[in-house]
Coordinates of C-alpha atoms and ligand atoms in Angstrom, one line a residue:
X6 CA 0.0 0.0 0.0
X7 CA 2.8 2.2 1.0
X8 CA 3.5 2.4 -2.9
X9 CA 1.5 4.7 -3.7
X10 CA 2.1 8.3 -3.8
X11 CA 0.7 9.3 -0.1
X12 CA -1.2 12.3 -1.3
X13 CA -3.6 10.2 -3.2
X14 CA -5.2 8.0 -0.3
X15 CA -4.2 6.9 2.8
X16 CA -2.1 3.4 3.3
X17 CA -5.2 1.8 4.6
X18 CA -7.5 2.8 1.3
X19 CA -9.2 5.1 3.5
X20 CA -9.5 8.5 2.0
X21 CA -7.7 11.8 3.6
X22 CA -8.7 11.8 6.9
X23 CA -9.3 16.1 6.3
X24 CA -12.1 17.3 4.3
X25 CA -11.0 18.4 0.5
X26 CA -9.5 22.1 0.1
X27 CA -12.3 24.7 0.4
X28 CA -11.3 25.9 -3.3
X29 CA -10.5 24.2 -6.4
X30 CA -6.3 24.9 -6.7
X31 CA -6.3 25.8 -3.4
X32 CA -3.6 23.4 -1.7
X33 CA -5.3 21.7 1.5
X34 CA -3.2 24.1 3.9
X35 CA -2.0 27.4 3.2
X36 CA 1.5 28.2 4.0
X37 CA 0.5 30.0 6.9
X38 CA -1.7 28.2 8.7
X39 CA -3.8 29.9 11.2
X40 CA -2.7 29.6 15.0
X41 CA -5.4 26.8 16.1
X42 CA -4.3 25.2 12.8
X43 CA -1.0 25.2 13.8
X44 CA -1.6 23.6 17.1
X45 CA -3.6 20.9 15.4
X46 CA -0.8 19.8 13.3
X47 CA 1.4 20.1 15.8
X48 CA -0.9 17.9 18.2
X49 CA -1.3 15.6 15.2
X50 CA 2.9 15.0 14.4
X51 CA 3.6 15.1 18.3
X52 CA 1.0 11.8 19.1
X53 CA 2.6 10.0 16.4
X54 CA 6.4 10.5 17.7
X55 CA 5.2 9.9 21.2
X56 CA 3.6 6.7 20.1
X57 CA 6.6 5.4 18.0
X58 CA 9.0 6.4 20.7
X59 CA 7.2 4.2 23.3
X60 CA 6.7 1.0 21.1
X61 CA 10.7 1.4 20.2
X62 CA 11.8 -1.3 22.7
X63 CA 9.1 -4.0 21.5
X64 CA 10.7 -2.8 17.6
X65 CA 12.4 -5.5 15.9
X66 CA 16.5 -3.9 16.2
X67 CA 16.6 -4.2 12.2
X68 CA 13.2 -3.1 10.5
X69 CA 12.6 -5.3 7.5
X70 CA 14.9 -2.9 4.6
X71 CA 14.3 -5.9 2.5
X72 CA 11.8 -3.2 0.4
X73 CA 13.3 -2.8 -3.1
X74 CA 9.6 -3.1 -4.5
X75 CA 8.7 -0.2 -2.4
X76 CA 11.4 1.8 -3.4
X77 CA 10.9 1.1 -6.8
X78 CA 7.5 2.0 -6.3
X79 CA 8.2 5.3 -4.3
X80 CA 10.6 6.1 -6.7
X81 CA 8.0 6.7 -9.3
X82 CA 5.9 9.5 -7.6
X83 CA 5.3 12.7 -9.2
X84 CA 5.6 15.9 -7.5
X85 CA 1.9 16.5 -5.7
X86 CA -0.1 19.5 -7.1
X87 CA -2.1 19.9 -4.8
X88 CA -2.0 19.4 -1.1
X89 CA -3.1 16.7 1.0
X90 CA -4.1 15.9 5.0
X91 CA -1.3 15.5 7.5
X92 CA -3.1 12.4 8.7
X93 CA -2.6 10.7 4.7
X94 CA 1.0 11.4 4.9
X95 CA 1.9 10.3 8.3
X96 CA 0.2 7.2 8.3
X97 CA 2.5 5.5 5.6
X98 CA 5.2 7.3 7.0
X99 CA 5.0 6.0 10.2
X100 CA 3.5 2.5 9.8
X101 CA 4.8 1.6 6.4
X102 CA 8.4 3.5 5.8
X103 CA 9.8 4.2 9.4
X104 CA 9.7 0.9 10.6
X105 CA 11.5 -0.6 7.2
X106 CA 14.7 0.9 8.5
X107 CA 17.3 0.0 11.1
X108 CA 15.9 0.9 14.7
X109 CA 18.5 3.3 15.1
X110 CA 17.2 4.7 17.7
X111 CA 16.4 1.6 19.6
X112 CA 18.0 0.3 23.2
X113 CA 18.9 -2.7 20.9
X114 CA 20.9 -1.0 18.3
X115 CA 24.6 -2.6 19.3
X116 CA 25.5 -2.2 15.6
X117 CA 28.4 0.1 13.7
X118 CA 28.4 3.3 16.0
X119 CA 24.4 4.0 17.5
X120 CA 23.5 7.4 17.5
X121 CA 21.8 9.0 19.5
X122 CA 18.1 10.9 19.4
X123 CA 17.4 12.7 22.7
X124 CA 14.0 13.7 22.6
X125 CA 15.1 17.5 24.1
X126 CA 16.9 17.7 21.1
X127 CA 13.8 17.3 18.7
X128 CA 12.2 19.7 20.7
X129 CA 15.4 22.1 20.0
X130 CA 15.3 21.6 16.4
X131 CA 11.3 21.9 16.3
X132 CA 11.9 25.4 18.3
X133 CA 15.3 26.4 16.0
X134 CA 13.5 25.6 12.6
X135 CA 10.1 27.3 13.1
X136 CA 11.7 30.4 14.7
X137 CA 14.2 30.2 11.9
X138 CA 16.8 32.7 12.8
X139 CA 19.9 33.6 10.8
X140 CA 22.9 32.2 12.5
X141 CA 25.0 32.5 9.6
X142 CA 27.1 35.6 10.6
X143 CA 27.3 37.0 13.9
X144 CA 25.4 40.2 13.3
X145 CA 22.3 38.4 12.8
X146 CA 21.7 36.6 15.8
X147 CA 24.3 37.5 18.2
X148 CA 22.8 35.9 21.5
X149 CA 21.9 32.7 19.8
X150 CA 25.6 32.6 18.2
X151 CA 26.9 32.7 21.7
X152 CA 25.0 29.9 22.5
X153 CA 26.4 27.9 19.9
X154 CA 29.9 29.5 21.3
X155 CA 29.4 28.6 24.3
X156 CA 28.7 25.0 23.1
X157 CA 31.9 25.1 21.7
X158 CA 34.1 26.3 24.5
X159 CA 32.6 23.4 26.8
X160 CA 33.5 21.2 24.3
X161 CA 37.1 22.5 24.3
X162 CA 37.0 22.4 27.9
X163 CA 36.0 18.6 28.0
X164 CA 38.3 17.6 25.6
X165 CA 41.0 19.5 28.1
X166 CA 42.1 21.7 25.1
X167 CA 43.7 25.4 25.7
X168 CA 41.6 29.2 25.6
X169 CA 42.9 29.9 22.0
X170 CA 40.7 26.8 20.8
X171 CA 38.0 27.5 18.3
X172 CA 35.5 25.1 17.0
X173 CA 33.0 24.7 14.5
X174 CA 29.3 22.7 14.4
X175 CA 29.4 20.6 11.9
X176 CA 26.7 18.0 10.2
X177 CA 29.1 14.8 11.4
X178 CA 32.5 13.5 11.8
X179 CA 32.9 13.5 8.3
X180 CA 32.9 16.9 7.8
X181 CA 35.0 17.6 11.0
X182 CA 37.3 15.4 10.0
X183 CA 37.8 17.1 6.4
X184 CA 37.9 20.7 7.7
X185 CA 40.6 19.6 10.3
X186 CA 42.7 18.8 7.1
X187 CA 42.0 21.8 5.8
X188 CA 43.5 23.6 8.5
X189 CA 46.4 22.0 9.0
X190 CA 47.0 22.0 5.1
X191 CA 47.1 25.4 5.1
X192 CA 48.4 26.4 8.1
X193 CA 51.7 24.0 7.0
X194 CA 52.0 23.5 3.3
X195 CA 50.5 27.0 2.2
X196 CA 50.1 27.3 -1.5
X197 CA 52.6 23.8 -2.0
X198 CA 50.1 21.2 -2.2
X199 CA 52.0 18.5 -4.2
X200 CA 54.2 17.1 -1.4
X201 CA 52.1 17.2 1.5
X202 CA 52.1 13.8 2.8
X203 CA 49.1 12.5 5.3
X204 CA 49.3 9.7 8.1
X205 CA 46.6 7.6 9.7
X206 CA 46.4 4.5 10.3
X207 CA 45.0 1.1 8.1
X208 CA 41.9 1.0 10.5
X209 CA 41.3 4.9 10.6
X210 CA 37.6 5.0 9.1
X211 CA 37.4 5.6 5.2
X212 CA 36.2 9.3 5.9
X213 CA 39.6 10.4 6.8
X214 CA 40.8 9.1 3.2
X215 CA 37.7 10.5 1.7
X216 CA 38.9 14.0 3.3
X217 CA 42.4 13.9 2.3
X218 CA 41.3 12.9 -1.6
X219 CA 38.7 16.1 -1.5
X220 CA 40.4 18.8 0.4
X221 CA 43.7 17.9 -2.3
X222 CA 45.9 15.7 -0.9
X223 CA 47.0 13.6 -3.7
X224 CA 46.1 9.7 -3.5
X225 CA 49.7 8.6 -3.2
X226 CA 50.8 10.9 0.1
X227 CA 48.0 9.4 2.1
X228 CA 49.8 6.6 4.3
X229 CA 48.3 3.9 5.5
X230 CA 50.4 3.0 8.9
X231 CA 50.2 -0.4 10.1
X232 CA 48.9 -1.2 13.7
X233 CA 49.5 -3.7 16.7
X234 CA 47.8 -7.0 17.8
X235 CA 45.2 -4.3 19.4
X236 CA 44.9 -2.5 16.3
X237 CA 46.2 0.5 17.3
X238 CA 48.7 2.5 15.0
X239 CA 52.0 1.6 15.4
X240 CA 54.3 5.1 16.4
X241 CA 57.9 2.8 15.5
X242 CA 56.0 2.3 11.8
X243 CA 54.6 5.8 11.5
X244 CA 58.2 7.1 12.8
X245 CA 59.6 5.0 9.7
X246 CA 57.4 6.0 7.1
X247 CA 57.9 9.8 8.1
X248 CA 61.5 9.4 8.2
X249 CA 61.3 7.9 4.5
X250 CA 58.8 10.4 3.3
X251 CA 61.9 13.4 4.5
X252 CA 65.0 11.3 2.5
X253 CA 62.4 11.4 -0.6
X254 CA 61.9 15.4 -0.4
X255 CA 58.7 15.5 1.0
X256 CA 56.7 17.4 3.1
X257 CA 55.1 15.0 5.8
X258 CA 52.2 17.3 7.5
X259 CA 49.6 15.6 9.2
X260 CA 48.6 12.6 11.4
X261 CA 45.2 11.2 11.6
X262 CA 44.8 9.5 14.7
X263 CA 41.8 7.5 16.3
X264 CA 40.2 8.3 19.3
X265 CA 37.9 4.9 18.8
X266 CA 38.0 3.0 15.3
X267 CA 34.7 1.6 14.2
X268 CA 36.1 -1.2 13.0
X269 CA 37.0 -2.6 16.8
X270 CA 37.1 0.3 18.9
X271 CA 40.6 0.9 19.2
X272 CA 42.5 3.9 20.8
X273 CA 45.5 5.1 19.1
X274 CA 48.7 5.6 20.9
X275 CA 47.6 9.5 21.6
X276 CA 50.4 10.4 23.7
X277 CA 53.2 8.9 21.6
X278 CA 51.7 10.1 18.6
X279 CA 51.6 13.4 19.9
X280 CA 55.4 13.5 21.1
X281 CA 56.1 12.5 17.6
X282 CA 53.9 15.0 15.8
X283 CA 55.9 17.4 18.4
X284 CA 59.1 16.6 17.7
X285 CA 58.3 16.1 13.7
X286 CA 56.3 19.7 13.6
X287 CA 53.4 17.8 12.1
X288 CA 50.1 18.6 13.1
X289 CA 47.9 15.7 15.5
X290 CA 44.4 15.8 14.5
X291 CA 42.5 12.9 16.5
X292 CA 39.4 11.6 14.8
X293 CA 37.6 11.4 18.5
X294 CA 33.8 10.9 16.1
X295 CA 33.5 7.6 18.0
X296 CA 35.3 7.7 20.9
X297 CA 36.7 11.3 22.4
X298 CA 33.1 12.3 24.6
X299 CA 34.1 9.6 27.1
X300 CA 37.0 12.2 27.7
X301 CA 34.3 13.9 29.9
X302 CA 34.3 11.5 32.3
X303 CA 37.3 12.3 34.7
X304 CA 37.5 8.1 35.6
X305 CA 38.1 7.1 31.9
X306 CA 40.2 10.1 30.8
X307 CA 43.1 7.3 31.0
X308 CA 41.8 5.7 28.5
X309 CA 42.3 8.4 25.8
X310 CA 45.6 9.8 27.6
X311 CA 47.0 12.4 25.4
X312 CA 44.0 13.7 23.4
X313 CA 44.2 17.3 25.5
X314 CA 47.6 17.3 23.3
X315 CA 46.0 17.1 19.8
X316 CA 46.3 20.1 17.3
X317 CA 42.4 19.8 16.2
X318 CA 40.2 16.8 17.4
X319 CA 36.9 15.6 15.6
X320 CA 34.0 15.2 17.7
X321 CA 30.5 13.8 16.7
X322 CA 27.1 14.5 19.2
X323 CA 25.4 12.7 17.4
X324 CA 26.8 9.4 18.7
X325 CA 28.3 10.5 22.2
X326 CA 25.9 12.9 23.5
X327 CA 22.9 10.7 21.9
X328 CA 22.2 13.5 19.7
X329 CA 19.6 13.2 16.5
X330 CA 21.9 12.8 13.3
X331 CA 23.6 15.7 11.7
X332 CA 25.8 16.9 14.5
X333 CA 29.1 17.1 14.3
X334 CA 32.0 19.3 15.9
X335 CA 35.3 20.2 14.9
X336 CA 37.6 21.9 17.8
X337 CA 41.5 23.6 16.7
X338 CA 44.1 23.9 19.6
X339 CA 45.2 27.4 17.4
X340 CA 41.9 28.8 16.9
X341 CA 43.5 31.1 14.5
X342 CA 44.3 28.2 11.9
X343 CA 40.7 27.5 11.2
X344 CA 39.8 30.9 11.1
X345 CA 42.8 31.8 8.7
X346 CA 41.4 28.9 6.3
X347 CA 37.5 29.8 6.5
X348 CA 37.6 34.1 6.7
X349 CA 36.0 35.4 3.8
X350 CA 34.1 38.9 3.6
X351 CA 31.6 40.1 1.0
X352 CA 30.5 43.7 -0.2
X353 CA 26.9 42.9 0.7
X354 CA 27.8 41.4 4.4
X355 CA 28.5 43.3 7.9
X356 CA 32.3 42.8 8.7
X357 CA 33.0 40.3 10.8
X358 CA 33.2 40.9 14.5
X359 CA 36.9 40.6 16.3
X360 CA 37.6 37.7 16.8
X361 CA 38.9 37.4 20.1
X362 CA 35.5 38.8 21.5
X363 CA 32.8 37.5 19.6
X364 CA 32.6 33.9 17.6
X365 CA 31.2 34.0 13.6
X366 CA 30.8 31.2 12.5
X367 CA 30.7 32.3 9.0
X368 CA 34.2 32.8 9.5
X369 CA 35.1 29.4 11.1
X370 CA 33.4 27.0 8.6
X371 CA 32.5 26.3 4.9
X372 CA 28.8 27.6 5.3
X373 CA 27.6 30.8 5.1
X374 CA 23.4 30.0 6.0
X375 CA 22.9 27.3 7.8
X376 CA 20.8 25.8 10.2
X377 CA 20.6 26.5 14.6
X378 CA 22.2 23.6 15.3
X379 CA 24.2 24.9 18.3
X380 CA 20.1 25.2 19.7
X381 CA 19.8 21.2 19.6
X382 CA 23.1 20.9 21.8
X383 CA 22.7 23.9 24.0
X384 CA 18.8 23.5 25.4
X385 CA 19.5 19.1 26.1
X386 CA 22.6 20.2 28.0
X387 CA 21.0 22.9 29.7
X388 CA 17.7 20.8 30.6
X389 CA 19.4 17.6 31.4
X390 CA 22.6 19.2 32.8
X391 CA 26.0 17.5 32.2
X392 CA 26.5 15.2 34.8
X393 CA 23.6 13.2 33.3
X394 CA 25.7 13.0 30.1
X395 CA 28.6 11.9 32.1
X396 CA 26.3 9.4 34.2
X397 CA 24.9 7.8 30.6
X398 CA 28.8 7.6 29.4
X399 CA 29.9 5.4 32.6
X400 CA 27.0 3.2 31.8
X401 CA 27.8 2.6 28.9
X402 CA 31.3 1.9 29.0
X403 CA 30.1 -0.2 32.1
X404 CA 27.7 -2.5 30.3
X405 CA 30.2 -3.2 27.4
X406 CA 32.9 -4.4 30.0
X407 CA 30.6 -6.6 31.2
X408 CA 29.0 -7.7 28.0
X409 CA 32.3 -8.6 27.2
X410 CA 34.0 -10.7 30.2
X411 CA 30.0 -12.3 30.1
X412 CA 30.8 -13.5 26.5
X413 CA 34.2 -14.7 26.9
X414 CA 33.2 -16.9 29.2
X415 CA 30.6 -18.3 27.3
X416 CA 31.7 -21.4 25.2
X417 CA 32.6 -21.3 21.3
X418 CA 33.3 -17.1 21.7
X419 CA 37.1 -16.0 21.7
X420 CA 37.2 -12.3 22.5
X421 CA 39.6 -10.6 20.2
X422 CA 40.2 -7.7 22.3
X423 CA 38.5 -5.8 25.5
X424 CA 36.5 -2.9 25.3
X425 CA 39.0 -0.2 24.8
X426 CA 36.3 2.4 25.4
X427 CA 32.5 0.5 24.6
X428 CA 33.1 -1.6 21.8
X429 CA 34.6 -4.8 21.3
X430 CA 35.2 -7.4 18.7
X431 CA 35.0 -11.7 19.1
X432 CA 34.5 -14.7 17.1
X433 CA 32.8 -17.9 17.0
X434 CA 35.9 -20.8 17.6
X435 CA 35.8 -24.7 18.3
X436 CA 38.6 -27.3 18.3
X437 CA 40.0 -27.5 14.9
X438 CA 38.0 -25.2 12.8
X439 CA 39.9 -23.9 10.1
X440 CA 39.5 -19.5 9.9
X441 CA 37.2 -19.9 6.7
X442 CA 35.0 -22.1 9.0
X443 CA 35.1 -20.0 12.0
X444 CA 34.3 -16.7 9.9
X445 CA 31.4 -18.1 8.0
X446 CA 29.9 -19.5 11.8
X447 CA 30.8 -15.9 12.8
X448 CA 28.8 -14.2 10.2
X449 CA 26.2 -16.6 10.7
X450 CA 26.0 -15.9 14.5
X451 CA 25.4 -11.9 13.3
X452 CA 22.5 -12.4 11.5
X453 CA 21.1 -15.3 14.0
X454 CA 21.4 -12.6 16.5
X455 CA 19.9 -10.1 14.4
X456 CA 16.9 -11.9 13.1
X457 CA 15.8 -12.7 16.9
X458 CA 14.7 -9.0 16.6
X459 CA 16.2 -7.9 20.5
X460 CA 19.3 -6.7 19.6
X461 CA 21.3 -5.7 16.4
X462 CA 24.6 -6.6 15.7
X463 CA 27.3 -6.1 12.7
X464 CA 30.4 -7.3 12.0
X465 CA 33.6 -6.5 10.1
X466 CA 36.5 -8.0 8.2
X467 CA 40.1 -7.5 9.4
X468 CA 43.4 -9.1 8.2
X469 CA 41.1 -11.9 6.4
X470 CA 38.9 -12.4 10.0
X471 CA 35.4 -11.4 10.0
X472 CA 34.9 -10.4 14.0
X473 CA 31.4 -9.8 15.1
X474 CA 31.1 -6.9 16.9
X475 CA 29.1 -4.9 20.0
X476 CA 29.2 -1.2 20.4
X477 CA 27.1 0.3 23.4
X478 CA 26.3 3.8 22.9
X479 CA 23.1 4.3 22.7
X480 CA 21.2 6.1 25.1
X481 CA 18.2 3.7 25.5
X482 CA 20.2 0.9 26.3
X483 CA 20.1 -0.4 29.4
X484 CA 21.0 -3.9 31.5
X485 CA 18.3 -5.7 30.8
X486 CA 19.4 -5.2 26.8
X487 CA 22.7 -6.3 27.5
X488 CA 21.3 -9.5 29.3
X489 CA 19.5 -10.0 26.4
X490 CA 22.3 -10.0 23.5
X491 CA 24.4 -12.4 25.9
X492 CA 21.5 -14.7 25.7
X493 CA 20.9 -14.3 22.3
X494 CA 25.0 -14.7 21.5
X495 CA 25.2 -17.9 23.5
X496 CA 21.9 -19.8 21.6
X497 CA 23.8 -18.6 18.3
X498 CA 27.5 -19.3 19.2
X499 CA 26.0 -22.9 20.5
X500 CA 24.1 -23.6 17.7
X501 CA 27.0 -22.7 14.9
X502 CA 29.0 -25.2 17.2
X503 CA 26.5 -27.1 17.0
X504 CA 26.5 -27.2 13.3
X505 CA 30.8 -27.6 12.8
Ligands
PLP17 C1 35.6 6.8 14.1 C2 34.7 7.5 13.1 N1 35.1 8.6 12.5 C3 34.3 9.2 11.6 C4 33.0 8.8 11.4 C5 32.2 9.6 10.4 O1 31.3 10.3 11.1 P1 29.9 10.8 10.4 O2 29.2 9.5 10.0 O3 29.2 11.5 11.5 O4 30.2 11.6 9.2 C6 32.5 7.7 12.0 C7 31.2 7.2 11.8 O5 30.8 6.2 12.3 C8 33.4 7.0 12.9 O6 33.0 6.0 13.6

């Protein structure tokens, strides 16, 4: 039913649930609707988010994305004319499309890095997009670009990074990640682009290579660094290739390390990497998307010992403060590198404000209008307060260490490392199995575990070894989900035995 263009009926073959426009051509709600209007819409779209949000832990973890038929069909609709009821359109929305996706949002969702979705963050966005202020340049909204500044400085603060940092909201790691190149690009080869030569290491995630290809660092100066039996870069190997990059003539700039990799979680050598970087003048940028918000917990600052030393680190709400997608940060140690590479001025724009005093971030980033997203991290942290950020960190951190000394114990799972921060990796095993056995049992236990609908898990391939693997981020996820996957991981490790 869902194939159908919504605006002609509703899913269930009912019609629109709100009586035809008034006038022929007229669309079935004006743009501005009138204040009582307003509130029933609102009423209409805030029943149906309440109601999805409550039935999320009785979801299935992976919706049924098996839909190629429906796509096909939705692919197919024309641009609607006229307008339709609120009621047709979030009926196949929410019972037909929503649910045909991963539960992202879910206290099952163990897979790749869970995001967030804090539900005063919704109610941020809702407030930032129908005010709809400029926070483009400073002049526009100065009180709600100090917000954002604010935002910014905590970050810093966390993160145990120096006054002269500046940062910059971005829409993910991704984008962090590339403007961090940017900086140090231009802050240390200037105009010479050719020999600038970029280290991170083999399990750094593909965004960092995707950065370096589109900000202009040529595919042959990116330098894949091998890494230990933890997977974490090795500093004698990256010491080596730098050392060979200088006797070739040239310029070694950068180093991409990982606070977190989402392949298993691991934690680069910060502090020797930094010491390097030091004595090397190279610049450290730390890809913290995954990991670096557990650096606000005083406790497990050890873990990620030397990321106060990095010259930029990327940071992404959206998984570690259990933001909605589409929030991303990007803080620099010399605040003054990323505003040399952004600062533009226009004949038709105010002049920027001074620096030092006042934050624009037209002048810190690629975008010139964009949305209030500083709003979506400023009113949670304010309404929540931080401790309860800290106090959902520990938790999870907590359940993964014990989700993973529960599963090596259980029989037919070898651990292949501890959580470094909340994720780990394992494998199915049993006496004599060959690695092309155990990694087809393995991948088989993944989608067992899937398809009994509590808890979603994925896995990944590295050095030939597929490793299942549990990350434990999200917000929603609590104990009794943890007990839950154990469960769920010993019927499916015992059954693949089972099977050899
Ligand atoms: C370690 C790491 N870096 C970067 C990214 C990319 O971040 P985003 O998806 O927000 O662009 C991810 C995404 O999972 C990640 O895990």
């Amino acid at each position: 039913m869902g194939e159908r263009a919504p605006s002609e009926s509703s899913p269930s073959g009912a019609g629109p649930a709100r009586a035809a426009p008034a006038a022929p051509g007229a669309p079935a709600f004006p743009l501005e609707p009138s204040a009582a209007e307003m509130e029933r819409l609102g009423r209409l779209a805030l029943d149906r988010v309440v109601a999805h949000l409550a039935a999320l832990p009785d979801m299935p973890s992976r919706g049924d994305v098996d839909c190629e038929d429906l796509c096909r069909a939705l692919a197919g609709s024309d641009a609607p004319e006229r307008g339709a009821s609120l009621e047709s359109l979030l009926d196949p929305l929410f019972d037909e499309w929503i649910p045909r996706s991963f539960t992202t949002p879910g206290p099952g969702y163990l897979a790749y890095i869970p995001g967030g979705g804090i539900w005063s963050a919704a109610l941020a966005d809702f407030i930032a997009c129908a005010t709809n202020r400029y926070t483009g340049v400073w002049q526009a909204a100065p009180a709600l670009i100090q917000l954002e500044a604010n935002v910014l400085r905590w970050f810093a603060e966390w993160m145990g990074m120096p006054a002269t940092t500046r940062g910059l909201l971005t829409t993910g790691g991704s984008q962090a990640n590339a403007t961090a190149i940017v900086c140090a690009r231009e802050k240390l080869l200037g105009e010479r682009l050719r020999d600038g030569v970029l280290y991170t290491s083999g399990q750094a995630h593909l965004c960092v290579r995707k950065s370096a290809r589109l900000v202009g660092v040529l595919p042959d100066r990116v330098r894949l660094v091998p890494v230990d039996a933890r997977r974490r870069m090795r500093v004698d190997a990256l010491a080596e290739a730098v050392a060979a990059d200088r006797a070739a003539g040239l310029r070694p700039f950068l180093v991409a390390s990982s606070a977190g990799t989402t392949n298993t979680g691991a934690v680069d050598p910060l502090d020797d990497v930094a010491d390097l970087c030091a004595r090397e003048g190279l610049w450290h940028h730390v890809d913290g998307a995954y990991g670096a918000f557990f650096h606000m917990v005083p406790e497990l600052r050890p873990l990620l010992a030397g990321l106060s030393r990095a010259d930029s680190i990327a940071l992404d709400p959206h998984k570690g403060l259990f933001l909605p997608y589409g929030t991303g940060a990007l803080l620099v140690r010399d605040g003054r590198a990323l505003h040399a590479a952004h600062a533009e001025t226009a004949e038709y724009l105010p002049t920027p404000p001074d620096g030092e005093a006042f934050y624009d971030p037209s002048q810190y980033g690629p975008e010139l209008s964009r949305d209030f997203r500083g709003l979506r991290l400023w009113l949670p942290l304010h309404l929540h307060g931080v401790e309860a950020f800290r106090d959902a960190l520990r938790e999870k951190r907590a359940l993964a260490v014990d989700a993973a000394r529960r599963l090596a114990e259980l029989p037919g799972i070898v651990l292949d490392d501890d959580p470094q921060l909340s994720l780990f990796p394992f494998h199915v095993t049993w006496p004599g199995a060959t690695l092309e056995a155990e990694n087809a049992a393995t991948t088989a236990l993944v989608e067992g575990v899937t398809r009994r609908g509590r808890v979603m898990i994925t896995g990944c391939t590295v050095d030939g070894r597929f490793l299942a693997r549990i990350c434990v981020l999200c917000f929603r996820t609590h104990e009794d989900r943890v007990d839950a996957c154990v469960e769920d991981v010993a019927a499916e490790a015992a059954a693949a035995v089972a099977r050899a």
